[in-house]
CSV table of C-alpha atoms in Angstrom, one decimal:
chain,number,residue,atom,x,y,z
C,1,UNK,CA,-16.6,-52.0,-62.1
C,2,UNK,CA,-17.1,-53.7,-58.2
C,3,UNK,CA,-20.4,-52.7,-56.6
C,4,UNK,CA,-21.2,-54.8,-53.1
C,5,UNK,CA,-24.2,-54.5,-51.8
C,6,UNK,CA,-24.5,-56.2,-47.8
C,7,UNK,CA,-28.2,-56.8,-47.0
C,8,UNK,CA,-29.6,-56.0,-44.4
C,9,UNK,CA,-28.7,-53.1,-43.8
C,10,UNK,CA,-29.6,-53.0,-40.0
C,11,UNK,CA,-30.7,-56.0,-38.2
C,12,UNK,CA,-31.9,-56.4,-34.2
C,13,UNK,CA,-31.4,-59.9,-32.6
C,14,UNK,CA,-31.3,-60.8,-28.8
C,15,UNK,CA,-28.5,-61.7,-26.7
C,16,UNK,CA,-27.6,-65.0,-27.9
C,17,UNK,CA,-29.3,-66.1,-31.5
C,18,UNK,CA,-27.0,-67.2,-33.7
C,19,UNK,CA,-27.0,-64.6,-36.9
C,20,UNK,CA,-26.0,-63.5,-40.9
C,21,UNK,CA,-24.8,-61.2,-42.4
C,22,UNK,CA,-24.6,-60.6,-46.8
C,23,UNK,CA,-22.3,-59.9,-48.8
C,24,UNK,CA,-22.2,-60.0,-52.6
C,25,UNK,CA,-20.7,-58.5,-55.0
C,26,UNK,CA,-20.1,-58.7,-59.1
C,27,UNK,CA,-16.8,-59.2,-60.3
C,28,UNK,CA,-15.7,-62.7,-59.4
C,29,UNK,CA,-11.8,-61.9,-59.5
C,30,UNK,CA,-10.8,-60.8,-56.3
C,31,UNK,CA,-8.1,-61.8,-55.0
C,32,UNK,CA,-9.5,-62.0,-51.0
C,33,UNK,CA,-12.4,-60.5,-49.3
C,34,UNK,CA,-12.6,-58.9,-46.1
C,35,UNK,CA,-15.2,-58.1,-43.7
C,36,UNK,CA,-14.6,-55.2,-40.4
C,37,UNK,CA,-16.0,-53.8,-37.7
C,38,UNK,CA,-17.0,-50.4,-37.5
C,39,UNK,CA,-18.9,-48.3,-33.8
C,40,UNK,CA,-19.8,-44.5,-34.3
C,41,UNK,CA,-17.4,-42.2,-35.3
C,42,UNK,CA,-14.9,-44.8,-35.2
C,43,UNK,CA,-11.9,-46.2,-37.9
C,44,UNK,CA,-12.7,-49.9,-38.9
C,45,UNK,CA,-10.9,-52.8,-36.9
C,46,UNK,CA,-10.6,-55.5,-39.4
C,47,UNK,CA,-12.6,-59.4,-38.7
C,48,UNK,CA,-11.1,-62.0,-41.5
C,49,UNK,CA,-9.9,-62.1,-44.8
C,50,UNK,CA,-10.9,-64.6,-47.9
C,51,UNK,CA,-8.2,-65.3,-49.6
C,52,UNK,CA,-9.4,-66.1,-53.0
C,53,UNK,CA,-8.5,-69.2,-52.9
C,54,UNK,CA,-10.0,-70.8,-50.1
C,55,UNK,CA,-14.1,-71.5,-48.5
C,56,UNK,CA,-13.8,-70.0,-45.4
C,57,UNK,CA,-11.9,-68.4,-42.2
C,58,UNK,CA,-12.8,-68.9,-39.0
C,59,UNK,CA,-12.2,-66.7,-35.8
C,60,UNK,CA,-14.2,-67.2,-32.1
C,61,UNK,CA,-17.3,-67.0,-32.8
C,62,UNK,CA,-16.8,-66.1,-36.6
C,63,UNK,CA,-17.0,-67.7,-39.2
C,64,UNK,CA,-16.6,-66.3,-42.7
C,65,UNK,CA,-17.5,-67.8,-46.3
C,66,UNK,CA,-17.0,-66.8,-49.1
C,67,UNK,CA,-18.1,-68.4,-53.1
C,68,UNK,CA,-16.6,-66.7,-55.7
C,69,UNK,CA,-19.0,-67.9,-58.0
C,70,UNK,CA,-22.2,-67.1,-56.7
C,71,UNK,CA,-20.4,-63.5,-56.1
C,72,UNK,CA,-21.4,-64.3,-52.7
C,73,UNK,CA,-20.3,-64.0,-48.8
C,74,UNK,CA,-21.4,-64.9,-45.3
C,75,UNK,CA,-20.5,-64.0,-41.9
C,76,UNK,CA,-22.3,-65.9,-39.1
C,77,UNK,CA,-21.5,-65.0,-35.8
C,78,UNK,CA,-22.9,-67.4,-33.3
C,79,UNK,CA,-24.3,-66.4,-29.4
C,80,UNK,CA,-24.6,-62.7,-30.3
C,81,UNK,CA,-23.5,-60.7,-27.6
C,82,UNK,CA,-24.3,-57.1,-27.0
C,83,UNK,CA,-20.8,-56.3,-27.2
C,84,UNK,CA,-20.9,-57.5,-31.3
C,85,UNK,CA,-23.2,-53.8,-31.5
C,86,UNK,CA,-21.6,-52.0,-34.5
C,87,UNK,CA,-21.9,-51.9,-37.4
C,88,UNK,CA,-20.5,-54.8,-39.8
C,89,UNK,CA,-18.0,-54.3,-43.5
C,90,UNK,CA,-17.8,-56.2,-46.5
C,91,UNK,CA,-14.9,-55.2,-48.8
C,92,UNK,CA,-14.2,-57.1,-52.2
C,93,UNK,CA,-9.8,-56.8,-53.3
C,94,UNK,CA,-9.6,-56.7,-56.4
C,95,UNK,CA,-5.6,-56.4,-59.1
C,96,UNK,CA,-3.4,-54.4,-57.9
C,97,UNK,CA,-4.5,-53.3,-54.1
C,98,UNK,CA,-8.1,-51.7,-55.4
C,99,UNK,CA,-11.1,-52.2,-53.3
C,100,UNK,CA,-14.6,-52.4,-52.9
C,101,UNK,CA,-16.4,-51.4,-49.5
C,102,UNK,CA,-20.3,-51.8,-49.1
C,103,UNK,CA,-22.6,-50.2,-47.3
C,104,UNK,CA,-22.6,-52.2,-44.0
C,105,UNK,CA,-25.0,-53.8,-42.2
C,106,UNK,CA,-26.1,-52.8,-39.3
C,107,UNK,CA,-26.2,-54.7,-36.0
C,108,UNK,CA,-27.6,-54.5,-32.6
C,109,UNK,CA,-27.6,-56.3,-29.7
C,110,UNK,CA,-30.9,-56.3,-27.1
C,111,UNK,CA,-29.7,-57.4,-23.7
Y,1,UNK,CA,3.1,-51.3,-31.3
Y,2,UNK,CA,1.4,-48.0,-31.9
Y,3,UNK,CA,-1.7,-48.3,-34.0
Y,4,UNK,CA,-2.2,-45.8,-36.6
Y,5,UNK,CA,-2.9,-42.5,-36.1
Y,6,UNK,CA,-4.5,-39.5,-38.1
Y,7,UNK,CA,-4.4,-36.0,-37.2
Y,8,UNK,CA,-6.1,-33.9,-36.6
Y,9,UNK,CA,-9.0,-36.0,-35.5
Y,10,UNK,CA,-11.7,-33.2,-36.0
Y,11,UNK,CA,-11.1,-30.0,-38.4
Y,12,UNK,CA,-13.2,-27.8,-40.2
Y,13,UNK,CA,-13.4,-25.5,-42.5
Y,14,UNK,CA,-15.3,-23.3,-44.8
Y,15,UNK,CA,-15.9,-23.7,-48.9
Y,16,UNK,CA,-12.2,-22.7,-50.4
Y,17,UNK,CA,-9.9,-22.9,-48.6
Y,18,UNK,CA,-7.3,-26.0,-48.9
Y,19,UNK,CA,-6.8,-28.4,-46.0
Y,20,UNK,CA,-3.9,-31.5,-45.1
Y,21,UNK,CA,-3.9,-34.9,-43.1
Y,22,UNK,CA,-1.7,-36.8,-41.9
Y,23,UNK,CA,-1.4,-40.6,-41.6
Y,24,UNK,CA,1.4,-42.2,-39.5
Y,25,UNK,CA,1.4,-46.1,-39.9
Y,26,UNK,CA,2.3,-48.7,-37.4
Y,27,UNK,CA,6.1,-49.0,-37.3
Y,28,UNK,CA,7.4,-50.9,-40.7
Y,29,UNK,CA,4.4,-50.7,-42.5
Y,30,UNK,CA,5.1,-49.7,-45.7
Y,31,UNK,CA,2.1,-49.0,-47.6
Y,32,UNK,CA,-0.3,-46.6,-46.5
Y,33,UNK,CA,-4.4,-46.6,-48.2
Y,34,UNK,CA,-6.5,-43.2,-47.1
Y,35,UNK,CA,-10.3,-43.5,-47.8
Y,36,UNK,CA,-13.7,-40.7,-47.6
Y,37,UNK,CA,-16.9,-42.3,-45.6
Y,38,UNK,CA,-19.6,-40.2,-46.1
Y,39,UNK,CA,-23.4,-41.3,-44.7
Y,40,UNK,CA,-24.1,-41.0,-49.1
Y,41,UNK,CA,-21.9,-42.8,-50.5
Y,42,UNK,CA,-19.9,-44.8,-47.6
Y,43,UNK,CA,-16.9,-45.9,-47.7
Y,44,UNK,CA,-15.0,-44.6,-51.2
Y,45,UNK,CA,-11.2,-45.5,-52.3
Y,46,UNK,CA,-8.6,-42.6,-52.8
Y,47,UNK,CA,-5.7,-43.8,-53.5
Y,48,UNK,CA,-2.5,-45.5,-51.7
Y,49,UNK,CA,0.4,-44.7,-51.8
Y,50,UNK,CA,4.1,-47.6,-51.1
Y,51,UNK,CA,7.7,-46.5,-51.2
Y,52,UNK,CA,6.4,-42.6,-52.0
Y,53,UNK,CA,4.7,-43.8,-54.6
Y,54,UNK,CA,1.2,-43.6,-55.6
Y,55,UNK,CA,0.0,-47.4,-56.9
Y,56,UNK,CA,-3.7,-47.2,-56.4
Y,57,UNK,CA,-5.5,-43.5,-57.8
Y,58,UNK,CA,-9.9,-43.9,-57.1
Y,59,UNK,CA,-12.7,-41.7,-58.7
Y,60,UNK,CA,-12.2,-38.3,-57.1
Y,61,UNK,CA,-11.4,-35.7,-58.8
Y,62,UNK,CA,-7.8,-33.5,-59.0
Y,63,UNK,CA,-7.8,-31.5,-55.6
Y,64,UNK,CA,-7.6,-34.6,-54.3
Y,65,UNK,CA,-3.7,-35.2,-54.2
Y,66,UNK,CA,-1.7,-36.8,-51.4
Y,67,UNK,CA,1.9,-38.1,-51.5
Y,68,UNK,CA,4.3,-40.5,-48.9
Y,69,UNK,CA,7.6,-39.1,-47.2
Y,70,UNK,CA,10.3,-41.9,-46.3
Y,71,UNK,CA,9.2,-42.7,-43.6
Y,72,UNK,CA,5.6,-44.2,-45.2
Y,73,UNK,CA,4.4,-41.3,-43.2
Y,74,UNK,CA,1.5,-40.2,-46.0
Y,75,UNK,CA,-0.3,-36.2,-46.1
Y,76,UNK,CA,-3.7,-35.4,-47.9
Y,77,UNK,CA,-4.3,-32.1,-49.7
Y,78,UNK,CA,-8.2,-30.9,-50.5
Y,79,UNK,CA,-8.3,-27.5,-51.9
Y,80,UNK,CA,-11.1,-25.9,-52.6
Y,81,UNK,CA,-13.3,-27.3,-50.5
Y,82,UNK,CA,-16.9,-28.3,-51.4
Y,83,UNK,CA,-19.9,-28.7,-49.0
Y,84,UNK,CA,-20.0,-32.1,-50.3
Y,85,UNK,CA,-15.7,-32.8,-48.9
Y,86,UNK,CA,-17.7,-33.0,-45.4
Y,87,UNK,CA,-17.0,-36.8,-44.6
Y,88,UNK,CA,-14.8,-38.1,-42.6
Y,89,UNK,CA,-11.5,-39.6,-44.0
Y,90,UNK,CA,-9.6,-42.9,-43.0
Y,91,UNK,CA,-6.1,-44.1,-43.5
Y,92,UNK,CA,-5.0,-47.6,-44.0
Y,93,UNK,CA,-2.0,-49.6,-43.3
Y,94,UNK,CA,0.0,-52.9,-44.0
Y,95,UNK,CA,2.9,-54.0,-44.1
Y,96,UNK,CA,3.2,-54.4,-48.4
Y,97,UNK,CA,0.3,-52.8,-50.8
Y,98,UNK,CA,-2.3,-55.0,-50.5
Y,99,UNK,CA,-1.6,-58.3,-51.8
Y,100,UNK,CA,-4.4,-61.3,-50.7
Y,101,UNK,CA,-3.5,-62.5,-47.5
Y,102,UNK,CA,-2.1,-58.6,-46.8
Y,103,UNK,CA,-5.2,-57.9,-44.3
Y,104,UNK,CA,-5.7,-53.4,-44.1
Y,105,UNK,CA,-5.0,-51.4,-40.2
Y,106,UNK,CA,-7.8,-48.2,-40.2
Y,107,UNK,CA,-6.3,-45.2,-37.8
Y,108,UNK,CA,-9.6,-43.3,-36.3
Y,109,UNK,CA,-10.6,-41.2,-39.2
Y,110,UNK,CA,-10.4,-37.3,-39.5
Y,111,UNK,CA,-13.6,-35.3,-39.2
Y,112,UNK,CA,-13.5,-32.6,-41.5
Y,113,UNK,CA,-16.6,-30.1,-41.9
Y,114,UNK,CA,-16.8,-28.2,-45.3
Y,115,UNK,CA,-19.1,-24.8,-43.8
């Protein structure tokens, strides 16, 4: 059974700081890993999708990496801004479309 | 292009009742997945529908069921509601069943409270 863990559960940083969010998964037989952002009381917004054959993906100030052999993914946020404050979830997608989500990291960026 | 819409946005029911939630995917998307999100269990996969057929199912009791219509709209039904069913129910759509390159687009969710 796939298990996804995100550390830390919460993170508070000053504006402008670079930061890393961690995601680990137990079953390396994934075909992609996705990072999402969730604002309070709202749905999820897809940030980055890394296919199992890829090592990383970049979008603007965001960079996500994937290491299947160690069962880890990281989301790097450069030059954080108050608008980045949200909960970030990673999800491992395995065969036939089943997905397992982590509990998320709640990020607060202070002005 | 309009996003994923879910109705109703908020719902209050009592134990023992049943409830039906609706999801309209992004135009052209044929796959719809449902998730339950609670503070204790996090976000858990319920089921996925494609072309009116259930393609995958998570580990939920038979009280949770769903269906998809020919226009790709989907409904989720929960019978004999329990207090523990109180949650945010999220719907997500994608062009085709989730695969290596397919991003899911989520709706805003339906907040269900069971009293």
